Amino acid sequence: MRTVTGRTDHVVVIGAGLAGLSATLHLLGAGRQVTLLERDPHPGGRVAQRDGTGYSVDTGASVLTMPELLDEAFAAVGEKTPDRLRLTRLDPAYRAHFADGSTIRLHTGADEMEAEIRTVAGAREAEGYRELRRWLTALYTAQRDHFIGANFDSPLDLARPELAKLAALGGFGRLGPRIGRFLRDDRLRRLFSFQSLYAGLDPMRAIGAYGVISYMDTVGGVYYPMGGMGAIARAMVAAAEAAGAQVRLGTQAAWLERVSSRVRAVRTAAGERIECDAVVLATELATARHLLGISARRALPLRYSPSAVVLHGSAAHTWPELDHHTIFFGGAWRRTFAEIIRNGTLMSDPSLLVTRPTATDPGRGGNGRQSISVLAPAPNLQVGRIDWPRVGPRYRDELLGTLTARGLTGFDSDLDVDEVVTPTDWAERGLSAGTPFSLAHTFAQTGPFRPRNLVRGVENAVLAGCGTTPGVGIPPVLISGRLAAARVTG
């Protein structure tokens, strides 16, 4: 594995999202001095929090899986996750409502989920679920250490015995048809494949290897940090400071001072100069390249994942149809992906995720109110030409009306929406193509073909975050921080 050359005693990490925080903890554990810079007044990046009118809102990711990766990061500095963070396993992980009026609860316990499927879809599907669960587990095991959790220096690094095993498991076929071998019920097929949308992929077109995302959700388990998703970053900051890191919030890196091929210092927007031996850029990929003063060198242009429209609000009461995470599937499932990924249009029959953290953490509501967010997948600004300042308010009303029609009586009048986030808003926050989900996991942007975390032409700069290896989502960005630290420490 290639590593940073020369001294690496003092490392500046730019960006206090989960990737930057993971890198910081792993670097500290390897004996490095770390200064962590974050432009915002609070840590978390895409996994942050804000206070609404009497309630708190998770402004980004709302689904936490694979908490053992947090265990790794805390253990790097001699700490344990429970000493910093209280995690609650959600059961069910999701409740799904379908266009035919049926409901399925997605449990991550094998026996509970088999019983649920047996009740709603019969013994044949329950047996298929057991087989699917075994396949997803084998798929994850084949990829965990040598593909998801490894640094790549070239595509030749793929030539390992595990590659043959992954191929034998159907990892290079199509995910949708592969899941269809186990499950005939269309509702169950959706429930075990929608996760590929997190990676910017149509389940029918995604390669089977991305079943690992379904594994994380449906086998590994979904968790919630008490106090909100922002509690993860706050806990990691506290552990980093206790281990000696200098964490500086509200400090923006403006440019990197280079001498030949080495970064010698980070210059802040306030004019301060911070000397360093190496730098980890845990930022948006475009931001990292801007700071480095380099441009992309790719034969093919980068493709970005679909975006999302998110409504944040609160209500004086709740609806019995809502759990912590509730999915409302539309009838036109396959058409949805063509619309938002290829055509650049709004969903004609929306599938929506409603998150109600007060189902698990009532204190986040304030005055007994319910904190509720609605997420609607939408085209990014790369493929869509939607006038969001004009369309946004009307689309908000349409989404509220859709959920009302699907059983949440009075939702359109009783939910007080105080924020509507559109792709234009994501872009104004510095996210490329107006999407919080970064680069799509197409084959040409996967593994060694994804932008690498070592920067060509700069000896002591490393990238971390969802725009580099291994990719999008809380588990991958935590891994990316560890991989970036390994590039520095060897």
Coordinates of C-alpha atoms in Angstrom, one line a residue:
M1 CA 0.0 0.0 0.0
R2 CA 1.3 3.4 -0.9
T3 CA 1.6 5.9 1.9
V4 CA 2.4 9.5 2.5
T5 CA 6.2 10.1 2.4
G6 CA 8.3 12.1 4.8
R7 CA 7.4 13.3 8.2
T8 CA 3.8 12.9 9.4
D9 CA 4.1 14.1 13.0
H10 CA 1.5 16.9 12.8
V11 CA -1.6 16.3 10.6
V12 CA -4.2 18.9 9.8
V13 CA -7.6 17.4 9.1
I14 CA -10.0 19.7 7.2
G15 CA -13.7 18.9 7.7
A16 CA -15.4 17.6 10.9
G17 CA -17.9 15.4 9.3
L18 CA -17.8 11.7 10.2
A19 CA -15.0 11.0 7.8
G20 CA -12.8 13.7 9.2
L21 CA -13.6 12.7 12.8
S22 CA -12.9 9.0 12.0
A23 CA -9.5 10.0 10.5
T24 CA -8.7 12.2 13.5
L25 CA -9.3 9.4 16.0
H26 CA -7.4 6.9 14.0
L27 CA -4.5 9.3 13.6
L28 CA -4.4 10.1 17.3
G29 CA -4.4 6.4 18.1
A30 CA -1.3 6.1 15.9
G31 CA 0.5 8.8 17.8
R32 CA 0.0 11.7 15.5
Q33 CA -0.7 15.3 16.6
V34 CA -3.9 16.4 15.0
T35 CA -5.5 19.8 14.4
L36 CA -9.1 19.5 13.1
L37 CA -10.6 22.4 11.2
E38 CA -14.4 22.8 10.5
R39 CA -15.9 25.8 8.8
D40 CA -19.3 25.4 10.5
P41 CA -19.9 26.2 14.1
H42 CA -20.9 22.6 14.8
P43 CA -19.4 19.3 13.7
G44 CA -21.1 16.5 11.7
G45 CA -21.2 17.7 8.1
R46 CA -23.9 15.6 6.4
V47 CA -24.7 14.1 9.8
A48 CA -25.6 17.2 11.7
Q49 CA -28.4 18.7 13.7
R50 CA -30.2 22.1 14.1
D51 CA -32.8 23.4 16.5
G52 CA -36.2 24.1 15.0
T53 CA -39.1 25.9 16.7
G54 CA -39.2 24.0 19.9
Y55 CA -37.7 20.8 18.4
S56 CA -34.5 19.5 16.9
V57 CA -33.9 18.3 13.3
D58 CA -31.4 15.9 11.8
T59 CA -30.4 17.9 8.8
G60 CA -28.7 15.0 6.9
A61 CA -28.5 11.3 7.4
S62 CA -31.1 9.7 9.6
V63 CA -30.2 6.0 9.4
L64 CA -27.2 4.6 11.3
T65 CA -26.0 1.1 10.5
M66 CA -22.8 -0.9 11.4
P67 CA -22.1 0.8 14.7
E68 CA -19.0 -1.5 15.1
L69 CA -17.2 1.0 12.9
L70 CA -17.8 3.6 15.6
D71 CA -16.4 1.1 18.1
E72 CA -13.2 0.9 16.0
A73 CA -12.9 4.7 15.9
F74 CA -13.4 5.2 19.6
A75 CA -11.1 2.2 20.4
A76 CA -8.3 3.9 18.5
V77 CA -8.0 6.3 21.4
G78 CA -8.7 3.8 24.1
E79 CA -12.4 4.6 24.5
K80 CA -15.7 2.7 24.2
T81 CA -18.7 3.9 22.3
P82 CA -21.2 3.4 25.2
D83 CA -19.1 5.8 27.3
R84 CA -19.7 8.6 24.8
L85 CA -22.9 7.6 23.0
R86 CA -26.1 5.8 23.8
L87 CA -27.3 3.8 20.8
T88 CA -30.8 2.2 20.5
R89 CA -31.5 -0.5 18.0
L90 CA -34.7 0.2 16.1
D91 CA -37.2 -2.6 15.8
P92 CA -38.7 -2.5 13.3
A93 CA -36.0 -0.8 11.4
Y94 CA -38.7 0.4 9.0
R95 CA -42.4 0.1 8.5
A96 CA -43.4 0.0 4.8
H97 CA -46.8 1.0 3.4
F98 CA -47.7 -0.1 -0.1
A99 CA -50.0 1.2 -2.8
D100 CA -52.3 -1.8 -2.3
G101 CA -53.0 -0.8 1.3
S102 CA -50.8 -3.5 2.9
T103 CA -48.1 -2.9 5.5
I104 CA -44.9 -4.8 6.2
R105 CA -42.6 -4.2 9.1
L106 CA -38.9 -4.8 8.4
H107 CA -37.2 -6.5 11.4
T108 CA -33.5 -7.2 11.3
G109 CA -33.8 -10.2 13.6
A110 CA -34.1 -13.3 11.4
D111 CA -36.8 -15.0 13.4
E112 CA -39.0 -11.9 13.7
M113 CA -38.7 -11.1 10.0
E114 CA -39.4 -14.6 8.9
A115 CA -42.6 -14.6 11.0
E116 CA -43.6 -11.2 9.5
I117 CA -43.1 -12.5 6.0
R118 CA -44.9 -15.7 6.7
T119 CA -47.9 -13.7 7.9
V120 CA -48.1 -11.2 5.1
A121 CA -46.8 -13.3 2.1
G122 CA -46.8 -17.0 3.0
A123 CA -44.4 -19.8 3.8
R124 CA -42.7 -19.8 0.3
E125 CA -41.6 -16.2 0.7
A126 CA -40.5 -16.8 4.3
E127 CA -38.2 -19.6 3.1
G128 CA -36.9 -17.3 0.3
Y129 CA -36.1 -14.7 2.9
R130 CA -33.9 -17.1 4.8
E131 CA -32.0 -17.9 1.6
L132 CA -31.7 -14.2 0.8
R133 CA -30.4 -13.4 4.3
R134 CA -27.7 -16.0 3.9
W135 CA -26.8 -14.6 0.4
L136 CA -26.5 -11.0 1.7
T137 CA -24.4 -12.2 4.6
A138 CA -22.0 -14.1 2.3
L139 CA -21.9 -11.1 0.0
Y140 CA -20.9 -8.8 2.8
T141 CA -18.3 -11.2 4.2
A142 CA -16.7 -11.5 0.8
Q143 CA -16.3 -7.7 0.4
R144 CA -15.8 -6.5 4.0
D145 CA -12.1 -6.6 4.4
H146 CA -10.6 -6.6 0.9
F147 CA -13.0 -4.4 -1.1
I148 CA -15.0 -2.2 1.2
G149 CA -12.3 -1.9 3.9
A150 CA -9.2 -1.7 1.8
N151 CA -7.1 1.0 0.1
F152 CA -6.5 0.5 -3.7
D153 CA -3.4 1.6 -5.6
S154 CA -4.6 0.3 -8.9
P155 CA -7.3 -1.9 -10.5
L156 CA -4.8 -4.8 -10.2
D157 CA -5.5 -4.8 -6.5
L158 CA -8.8 -6.4 -7.3
A159 CA -7.1 -9.6 -8.4
R160 CA -7.6 -11.5 -5.2
P161 CA -9.2 -14.9 -4.4
E162 CA -12.1 -13.0 -2.9
L163 CA -12.9 -11.6 -6.3
A164 CA -13.7 -15.1 -7.6
K165 CA -15.9 -15.7 -4.6
L166 CA -17.7 -12.4 -5.2
A167 CA -18.3 -13.4 -8.8
A168 CA -19.5 -16.8 -7.8
L169 CA -22.0 -15.2 -5.5
G170 CA -23.4 -13.1 -8.4
G171 CA -21.8 -9.9 -7.3
F172 CA -21.4 -8.7 -10.9
G173 CA -24.9 -9.6 -12.1
R174 CA -27.9 -7.3 -11.5
L175 CA -29.1 -6.8 -8.0
G176 CA -32.9 -6.6 -8.7
P177 CA -33.0 -9.9 -10.7
R178 CA -30.8 -11.6 -8.1
I179 CA -33.1 -10.7 -5.2
G180 CA -36.0 -11.8 -7.4
R181 CA -34.5 -15.3 -7.3
F182 CA -35.2 -15.5 -3.6
L183 CA -38.4 -13.5 -3.4
R184 CA -41.4 -13.5 -5.7
D185 CA -43.5 -10.9 -3.8
D186 CA -42.9 -7.5 -5.4
R187 CA -43.4 -5.7 -2.0
L188 CA -40.6 -7.8 -0.5
R189 CA -38.3 -7.2 -3.5
R190 CA -38.7 -3.5 -3.0
L191 CA -38.1 -3.7 0.7
F192 CA -34.8 -5.5 0.2
S193 CA -33.5 -3.5 -2.7
F194 CA -34.5 0.1 -2.2
Q195 CA -31.3 0.7 -0.3
S196 CA -29.3 0.9 -3.6
L197 CA -30.9 4.3 -4.1
Y198 CA -28.6 5.5 -1.3
A199 CA -25.8 4.8 -3.6
G200 CA -27.4 6.5 -6.6
L201 CA -28.5 3.4 -8.3
D202 CA -31.6 1.8 -9.8
P203 CA -31.9 -1.6 -8.1
M204 CA -32.6 -3.2 -11.5
R205 CA -29.4 -1.8 -12.9
A206 CA -27.1 -1.9 -9.8
I207 CA -24.6 -4.7 -9.7
G208 CA -25.3 -7.4 -7.2
A209 CA -22.3 -6.4 -5.0
Y210 CA -24.4 -3.5 -3.8
G211 CA -26.5 -5.9 -1.9
V212 CA -24.1 -5.1 0.9
I213 CA -26.2 -1.9 1.5
S214 CA -29.3 -4.1 2.0
Y215 CA -27.2 -6.3 4.3
M216 CA -26.3 -3.3 6.5
D217 CA -30.0 -2.2 6.7
T218 CA -31.8 -5.5 6.9
V219 CA -29.3 -7.8 8.6
G220 CA -26.8 -5.7 10.4
G221 CA -29.5 -3.5 12.0
V222 CA -30.6 0.1 12.2
Y223 CA -29.7 2.2 15.2
Y224 CA -30.5 5.6 16.6
P225 CA -28.2 7.7 18.8
M226 CA -30.2 9.2 21.7
G227 CA -30.1 13.0 21.4
G228 CA -30.2 12.9 17.6
M229 CA -27.8 12.0 14.8
G230 CA -25.7 15.0 15.7
A231 CA -24.8 13.3 18.9
I232 CA -22.4 11.0 16.9
A233 CA -20.2 13.9 15.9
R234 CA -20.4 15.5 19.3
A235 CA -19.2 12.3 20.9
M236 CA -16.4 11.9 18.5
V237 CA -15.2 15.5 19.0
A238 CA -15.2 14.9 22.8
A239 CA -13.1 11.8 22.4
A240 CA -10.7 13.5 20.0
E241 CA -10.2 16.4 22.4
A242 CA -9.7 14.1 25.3
A243 CA -7.0 12.4 23.3
G244 CA -5.2 15.6 22.6
A245 CA -6.6 16.9 19.3
Q246 CA -7.1 20.6 18.8
V247 CA -10.6 20.9 17.4
R248 CA -11.4 24.3 15.9
L249 CA -15.0 24.9 14.8
G250 CA -16.0 27.9 12.8
T251 CA -12.6 27.9 11.1
Q252 CA -12.5 27.7 7.3
A253 CA -9.5 26.5 5.4
A254 CA -9.0 29.0 2.5
W255 CA -6.0 27.5 0.7
L256 CA -3.0 25.2 1.1
E257 CA 0.5 26.5 1.1
R258 CA 2.7 24.2 -1.1
V259 CA 6.4 24.0 -1.6
S260 CA 7.0 21.9 -4.7
S261 CA 4.9 18.7 -4.2
R262 CA 4.3 19.0 -0.4
V263 CA 1.8 20.9 1.6
R264 CA 3.6 22.9 4.2
A265 CA 0.7 24.8 5.9
V266 CA -3.0 25.4 5.8
R267 CA -4.1 29.0 5.5
T268 CA -7.5 29.9 7.0
A269 CA -10.0 32.4 5.9
A270 CA -9.0 34.6 8.9
G271 CA -5.4 34.7 7.6
E272 CA -3.9 32.3 10.1
R273 CA -1.1 30.0 9.0
I274 CA -1.1 26.4 10.5
E275 CA 2.0 24.4 9.7
C276 CA 1.6 20.7 9.1
D277 CA 3.5 17.6 7.9
A278 CA 0.4 16.2 6.2
V279 CA -3.2 17.1 5.5
V280 CA -6.4 15.0 5.3
L281 CA -9.1 16.7 3.2
A282 CA -12.4 15.3 4.5
T283 CA -14.5 17.7 2.4
E284 CA -16.6 17.7 -0.7
L285 CA -14.4 16.4 -3.6
A286 CA -14.7 19.7 -5.5
T287 CA -13.7 21.6 -2.3
A288 CA -10.7 19.4 -1.8
R289 CA -9.5 20.0 -5.4
H290 CA -10.1 23.7 -5.1
L291 CA -7.9 23.8 -1.9
L292 CA -5.2 21.8 -3.6
G293 CA -5.4 23.8 -6.8
I294 CA -5.8 20.7 -9.0
S295 CA -8.4 19.5 -11.5
A296 CA -9.9 16.1 -12.2
R297 CA -8.0 13.8 -14.5
R298 CA -10.7 11.4 -15.7
A299 CA -11.6 10.2 -19.2
L300 CA -15.2 10.1 -18.2
P301 CA -17.0 12.9 -16.4
L302 CA -18.1 12.2 -12.8
R303 CA -21.7 11.1 -12.3
Y304 CA -23.6 12.1 -9.2
S305 CA -26.3 10.4 -7.3
P306 CA -29.9 11.6 -7.3
S307 CA -30.7 14.3 -4.8
A308 CA -33.6 14.7 -2.4
V309 CA -36.3 17.2 -1.4
V310 CA -36.6 17.2 2.4
L311 CA -39.4 18.7 4.5
H312 CA -38.6 19.4 8.2
G313 CA -41.5 20.2 10.6
S314 CA -43.4 19.3 13.7
A315 CA -46.9 18.4 14.7
A316 CA -48.9 18.5 17.9
H317 CA -49.8 14.9 17.6
T318 CA -48.7 11.8 15.7
W319 CA -50.3 9.3 13.4
P320 CA -50.5 5.5 14.2
E321 CA -49.2 4.7 10.8
L322 CA -45.8 6.3 11.6
D323 CA -42.9 4.5 13.3
H324 CA -39.4 5.9 13.6
H325 CA -38.7 5.3 9.9
T326 CA -41.7 4.7 7.6
I327 CA -41.6 4.2 3.9
F328 CA -44.6 5.0 1.7
F329 CA -44.1 3.1 -1.6
G330 CA -45.8 4.4 -4.7
G331 CA -47.2 2.0 -7.3
A332 CA -44.9 3.0 -10.1
W333 CA -41.7 1.7 -8.6
R334 CA -39.6 1.1 -11.7
R335 CA -40.7 4.2 -13.4
T336 CA -39.5 6.2 -10.4
F337 CA -35.9 5.4 -11.1
A338 CA -36.1 6.3 -14.8
E339 CA -37.7 9.7 -13.8
I340 CA -35.2 10.8 -11.2
I341 CA -32.0 9.2 -12.5
R342 CA -32.2 9.4 -16.2
N343 CA -35.0 11.7 -17.2
G344 CA -34.3 14.4 -14.6
T345 CA -38.0 14.8 -13.7
L346 CA -40.0 14.6 -10.5
M347 CA -41.5 11.3 -9.4
S348 CA -45.0 10.9 -10.9
D349 CA -45.9 8.4 -8.2
P350 CA -43.7 9.2 -5.2
S351 CA -42.1 6.8 -2.8
L352 CA -41.3 8.7 0.4
L353 CA -39.4 8.2 3.6
V354 CA -40.9 9.7 6.7
T355 CA -38.7 9.9 9.8
R356 CA -40.1 10.6 13.3
P357 CA -37.2 10.5 15.8
T358 CA -39.6 11.4 18.6
A359 CA -41.0 7.9 18.3
T360 CA -37.7 6.8 20.0
D361 CA -36.6 10.0 21.6
P362 CA -39.6 12.0 22.8
G363 CA -37.4 14.8 24.3
R364 CA -36.5 16.0 20.9
G365 CA -40.0 17.3 20.3
G366 CA -40.3 19.9 23.0
N367 CA -43.7 20.7 24.5
G368 CA -44.9 17.2 23.5
R369 CA -44.6 17.9 19.8
Q370 CA -43.5 15.4 17.2
S371 CA -40.4 16.0 15.1
I372 CA -41.1 14.8 11.6
S373 CA -39.1 14.9 8.3
V374 CA -40.2 13.8 4.8
L375 CA -37.6 12.8 2.2
A376 CA -38.5 12.6 -1.5
P377 CA -35.8 11.4 -3.9
A378 CA -35.3 13.9 -6.7
P379 CA -33.1 14.5 -9.7
N380 CA -29.8 16.2 -9.1
L381 CA -28.9 19.4 -10.8
Q382 CA -26.6 17.5 -13.3
V383 CA -29.6 15.8 -14.9
G384 CA -32.6 17.9 -13.9
R385 CA -33.5 21.4 -15.1
I386 CA -36.2 22.2 -12.5
D387 CA -36.7 25.7 -11.3
W388 CA -36.6 24.8 -7.6
P389 CA -37.3 28.3 -6.2
R390 CA -40.6 28.3 -8.1
V391 CA -41.4 24.5 -7.9
G392 CA -40.3 23.9 -4.4
P393 CA -43.3 25.3 -2.5
R394 CA -45.8 23.6 -4.8
Y395 CA -43.9 20.3 -4.5
R396 CA -44.0 20.6 -0.7
D397 CA -47.8 20.9 -0.9
E398 CA -48.0 17.9 -3.3
L399 CA -45.9 15.7 -1.0
L400 CA -48.1 16.6 2.0
G401 CA -51.2 15.9 0.0
T402 CA -49.8 12.5 -1.2
L403 CA -49.1 11.4 2.4
T404 CA -52.6 12.6 3.4
A405 CA -54.1 10.5 0.7
R406 CA -52.1 7.5 1.7
G407 CA -53.5 7.3 5.2
L408 CA -52.0 10.2 7.3
T409 CA -55.3 12.0 7.8
G410 CA -54.9 15.7 8.2
F411 CA -51.1 15.5 7.5
D412 CA -51.3 18.4 5.0
S413 CA -52.8 20.7 7.5
D414 CA -51.4 19.4 10.8
L415 CA -47.7 19.3 10.0
D416 CA -46.1 22.7 10.5
V417 CA -43.3 22.7 7.9
D418 CA -40.6 25.2 8.8
E419 CA -37.9 24.2 6.2
V420 CA -38.0 22.9 2.7
V421 CA -34.6 21.7 1.4
T422 CA -34.3 21.3 -2.4
P423 CA -31.4 20.4 -4.7
T424 CA -30.7 24.1 -5.1
D425 CA -30.3 24.5 -1.4
W426 CA -27.9 21.5 -1.2
A427 CA -25.9 23.2 -4.0
E428 CA -25.8 26.5 -2.0
R429 CA -24.4 24.5 0.9
G430 CA -21.5 23.5 -1.3
L431 CA -22.6 20.0 -2.4
S432 CA -21.8 19.2 -6.0
A433 CA -24.7 18.7 -8.4
G434 CA -27.0 19.7 -5.6
T435 CA -27.0 16.3 -4.0
P436 CA -26.2 15.2 -0.4
F437 CA -25.4 11.7 -1.7
S438 CA -22.2 12.6 -3.6
L439 CA -20.9 10.4 -6.5
A440 CA -23.1 7.6 -7.8
H441 CA -21.7 4.1 -7.4
T442 CA -21.6 3.2 -11.0
F443 CA -19.1 0.5 -12.0
A444 CA -16.7 3.2 -13.3
Q445 CA -16.9 4.9 -9.9
T446 CA -16.5 1.9 -7.6
G447 CA -13.5 0.5 -5.8
P448 CA -10.2 1.4 -7.5
F449 CA -12.2 3.3 -10.2
R450 CA -13.6 5.8 -7.7
P451 CA -11.5 9.0 -7.1
R452 CA -8.6 7.7 -5.0
N453 CA -7.7 9.0 -1.6
L454 CA -4.1 9.6 -2.5
V455 CA -3.7 12.9 -4.5
R456 CA -1.5 12.6 -7.6
G457 CA 1.2 15.2 -7.6
V458 CA 0.9 16.0 -3.9
E459 CA 3.1 13.8 -1.6
N460 CA 1.4 14.5 1.7
A461 CA -2.3 15.1 1.0
V462 CA -5.0 12.4 1.5
L463 CA -8.7 12.5 0.8
A464 CA -11.5 11.2 3.0
G465 CA -15.3 11.3 2.7
C466 CA -18.1 10.0 0.4
G467 CA -16.4 11.3 -2.8
T468 CA -13.5 8.9 -2.4
T469 CA -13.0 5.2 -1.3
P470 CA -15.1 3.4 -0.4
G471 CA -18.2 5.6 -0.9
V472 CA -21.5 7.0 0.3
G473 CA -23.2 6.4 3.6
I474 CA -22.2 6.5 7.3
P475 CA -20.4 3.1 7.3
P476 CA -18.3 3.9 4.2
V477 CA -17.3 7.4 5.4
L478 CA -16.2 6.1 8.8
I479 CA -14.1 3.5 6.8
S480 CA -12.8 6.3 4.6
G481 CA -11.5 8.1 7.6
R482 CA -9.7 5.0 8.8
L483 CA -8.3 4.4 5.3
A484 CA -7.1 8.0 5.0
A485 CA -5.3 7.7 8.4
A486 CA -3.7 4.4 7.2
R487 CA -2.3 6.3 4.1
V488 CA -0.6 8.7 6.6
T489 CA 0.6 6.3 9.2
G490 CA 1.2 3.1 7.1

